[in-house]
Amino acid sequence: MTSEAILSVRNVTKRFGGRGDFIARGLSRIGLAQPNAVVHAVEDVSFDLHKGEVLGVVGESGCGKSTLGRMVAGLLDPSEGEIIAKASGANTGALPMQMIFQDPFSSLNPRKRVFDLIGEAPRVHGIVPSEKLDAYVADMMERCGVDGNYRDRFAHQFSGGQRQRIGIARALAVRPEILVCDEAVSALDVSIQAQIVNLFMDLRDELGLTYIFISHDLGVVEHISDRILVMYLGRIVESGPAQQIFADPQHPYTRALIDGVPRLERRRTVYAPIIGDIPSPIDPPKGCHFHPRCPLAQLQCKVERPALRDIGGGRQAACHLIETTAKKEFSIG
Amino acid sequence: MSSLTHAPAAGSPRELARRFLSVPSAVIALVVFVLFCVVGFGAPLIAPQNPYDLRQVDILDSLMPPGSQSYTGLTYWLGTDGQGRDMLSAMLYGIRISLIVGLLSGFLALVIGTFVGLIAAYRRGWVDTLLMRIVDLQLSFPTILVALILLVILGRGVDKIIFALVVVQWAYFARTVRGVALVEGAREYVDAARGLRLSGMRILFRHILPNCLPTILVVATVQMAMAISLEATLSFLGLGLPPTRPSLGLLIANGFDYLQSGRYWISVLPGIVLLGIIISANVLGDRLRDILNPRL
Amino acid sequence: MTTVLDVNDLHTSFVTPGLTIAALQGVSLSVGKGEILGLVGESGSGKTLTGFSINRLLSPPGRVVQGQVLLHGHDVLTLGQEEMRQLRGRRIAMIFQDPMMTLNPVLRIETQIRDALRAHEKMSKAVARKRAIAALDEVGIPAPESRLRSYPHELSGGMRQRVAIAIALLHQPDVIIADEPTTALDVTIQGQILSLVQGLCRDRGTALIWITHDLAVVAGIADRLAVMYAGRVVEVGPVDDLLDAPAHPYTRGLIDSVPARGQRGQRLKQIPGRMPSLTELPTGCSFAPRCEHARAACAALPDMTALGPDRSVRCFFPLAEGSA
């Protein structure tokens, strides 16, 4: 799918902590206190997002995918680097990006009626004139599968799946081009998850939306994504078309991740998992972040950070060994 | 396609009222407090005598025990004080002024404290630090001391005592509201509002504040009881309210000298009334806290 | 295969003055030595409640009102408090989703393991320490001697769960009930725990009931499956039979809801509506309102009917694929 890039992320880095208030800084300057630990949440991430695609972002705890999502959605500012959104400017007042949150129970204001939840932003930003607002809100709700007559109700009167739908309607109401879904289906039951995943796909077809789909659930990501980014401890370790990555992962971490995911068809598997714990983003390993757990680690991996390089077919990977080995079969465990 | 739960929404006013009233002590406290409010604010209408109108007060009728009659045929149901004022009337007016001072100062302190707390929680950084250090400073002085000093400087008057009470109370509100606002501000619906590019002030006052209201309400009831008690103490010490507008505290003070000689009614009766107001306000606050806290 | 645990017609309700809500209504299942039974259901299905009922960990107003839980033939539900306490941890152990339900945040690991050991056996501190090191080693915790001195918050989530598993295994129980033990863990850590638990059950012959909502996890590890819906078991059978040819429409729906390979870009088959809450259960088959095969007869409550030697389903019209 070659279409224009509507979002460019260039060398984005995000660090948390490290400064503290002025008392803490003063104390650490005279040596009486430790400076606050710095969390390297996201490190030097670059990618393009193309119109109409679903970009899946996967990784485990501490990989930075949520932080990246928040930066793209404008909720956090990067410490370094830039995020360039090339909005096509078709709608005045429209916001280019919106975020769908994980927890349907805390992402809706318990004190507001559904009508206010969905209608406040379009009204404030002048997207819809006030006389048309009522019908607009009802329409948004129906599109997302919630009966528009319930717009006078409060959020807690709905189920988890319905609340998630209301959250989606709220995001759609400001006519975004890009939706950042941060674990948007993870808190839902399996059968409700299927409904919401289908809804996402329907909305993409109807409204021409572009998605960044962040999730730890590889099955869902594989199902819905066109391309994926695999992240580990703040860095992208592999990227490319979803189908290819799932069929033939190149990076050892991606390999371990995909092989380790339980699948319905795999019965009575003998799990041969990857060893070791996920390191903390406060003190990541030097060189390649993955080397302490990588069965193929070489001396170079401990010292030098591998850059994200093209490995053909629209794919990129950050591993020293991929270039030096053509078609070596990786066996792990 | 979408179905709704049909129970009254947990947290709806009707449900909360039902739970509130399910405990007998809360019902009693509510009735007592409302009664005090009614008689207090209705004092000009129901008091047999206006104790501030010197033409109605006869010094010859002073120190008469409860139940005695004046020569004009007026029954002094609760006796008279040293000036000949009818105790019942004086107490009704006293309740009135105590409630006005307590409620008004509590309300003003709430408004100021809430505003400061919200700003501190939302802005964080040096604004938060500065405001909270001021709050800490304020709270580290004993309330009585601060109020005393202020009233000595300012003199007597209803407005002055309200001012002093606001000064000593706002900090407590500020700290509590900041705490709740921090918790609410960390919730995802605030992130969603920021993502929708709503202005900071709108988020603060239309999104976060309504969710802080339960806590604010509980603190307000407790603080109000404290304000009434504090005002009574200050009046007892002869500060704040002028002697021409005796609050319950002043009435107690006036009658102090007569306790030894058996004329108990001048101090004890206002004391009981004061106790009643404070206890009922406290019980109401406790009950509110109970029903609003374990909300899942 | 010898049956270790046999649950017969278990009914659990929430009893308050004026209102009784029936939560579990006739749950029956069994698990044999060395066998792993997957208990699958979504939230509100009653699977966690079943685990708690078996172990008698219900807090009021929840109560078991009917049924038997037979451990080696003896009914656990009739035991007194003290006898039950002796049984728990020794013969039946439990692992929770949140390891902090097992671990005390203010005690060191060594203290907690020692307490768990001494609850059922007399031993000296030195012996307890040796046993603790061996237990931690068995669950794959590196450098166990130094780990003993740690507090739970100093360990990662995966480590904590391993410690919880180690404690569960200390007395070689006959049955372990694991309630969503890997749901909160990352994929690679989940793989480690799954591998660990699998190995331990295989080597020691411990029976395991693995409670989860994740069909894929249980597919890889379980020998048999029991599917729960709205407080009842709706289908039981060997894992291959159930997943390849389900008999109950709900099981079919669950399987279809899971994105599988080779379906990219297609709509997932979804079950409309949602599971009824305990207070809104329909009379008759509780799945009928959402079932595309529902007929007039489904207004009555179906019993579990056997479809084979080890297969049963609660449905008047089981799917053809499953009834073969």
Tab-separated table of N, CA and C in Angstrom, chain C residues 55-57 81 83-93 120 171:
chain	number	residue	atom	x	y	z
C	55	ASN	N	-12.028	-24.297	47.247
C	55	ASN	CA	-11.044	-24.123	48.305
C	55	ASN	C	-11.636	-23.526	49.567
C	56	ARG	N	-12.928	-23.283	49.521
C	56	ARG	CA	-13.651	-22.687	50.651
C	56	ARG	C	-13.037	-21.358	51.074
C	57	LEU	N	-12.771	-20.544	50.106
C	57	LEU	CA	-12.227	-19.224	50.391
C	57	LEU	C	-13.264	-18.135	50.156
C	81	GLN	N	-13.407	-26.005	60.318
C	81	GLN	CA	-12.453	-24.944	59.983
C	81	GLN	C	-11.013	-25.411	60.117
C	83	GLU	N	-9.752	-28.468	60.208
C	83	GLU	CA	-9.375	-29.518	59.258
C	83	GLU	C	-9.168	-28.919	57.877
C	84	MET	N	-10.013	-27.936	57.546
C	84	MET	CA	-9.881	-27.285	56.234
C	84	MET	C	-8.564	-26.537	56.165
C	85	ARG	N	-8.195	-25.892	57.266
C	85	ARG	CA	-6.947	-25.159	57.277
C	85	ARG	C	-5.770	-26.090	57.041
C	86	GLN	N	-5.864	-27.298	57.614
C	86	GLN	CA	-4.789	-28.258	57.417
C	86	GLN	C	-4.714	-28.718	55.974
C	87	LEU	N	-5.891	-28.785	55.349
C	87	LEU	CA	-5.948	-29.274	53.983
C	87	LEU	C	-5.400	-28.242	53.001
C	88	ARG	N	-5.728	-26.980	53.274
C	88	ARG	CA	-5.347	-25.913	52.355
C	88	ARG	C	-3.852	-25.721	52.388
C	89	GLY	N	-3.227	-25.734	51.294
C	89	GLY	CA	-1.781	-25.578	51.272
C	89	GLY	C	-1.098	-26.919	51.268
C	90	ARG	N	-1.739	-27.902	51.852
C	90	ARG	CA	-1.113	-29.213	51.937
C	90	ARG	C	-1.604	-30.140	50.849
C	91	ARG	N	-2.927	-30.219	50.728
C	91	ARG	CA	-3.509	-31.101	49.713
C	91	ARG	C	-4.071	-30.311	48.535
C	92	ILE	N	-4.644	-29.147	48.860
C	92	ILE	CA	-5.141	-28.274	47.788
C	92	ILE	C	-4.416	-26.946	47.916
C	93	ALA	N	-3.838	-26.467	46.830
C	93	ALA	CA	-3.151	-25.171	46.878
C	93	ALA	C	-3.755	-24.260	45.825
C	120	HIS	N	2.412	-26.461	58.311
C	120	HIS	CA	1.996	-27.859	58.215
C	120	HIS	C	3.009	-28.848	58.739
C	171	HIS	N	4.261	-28.289	49.719
C	171	HIS	CA	3.889	-29.539	50.401
C	171	HIS	C	3.408	-30.603	49.439
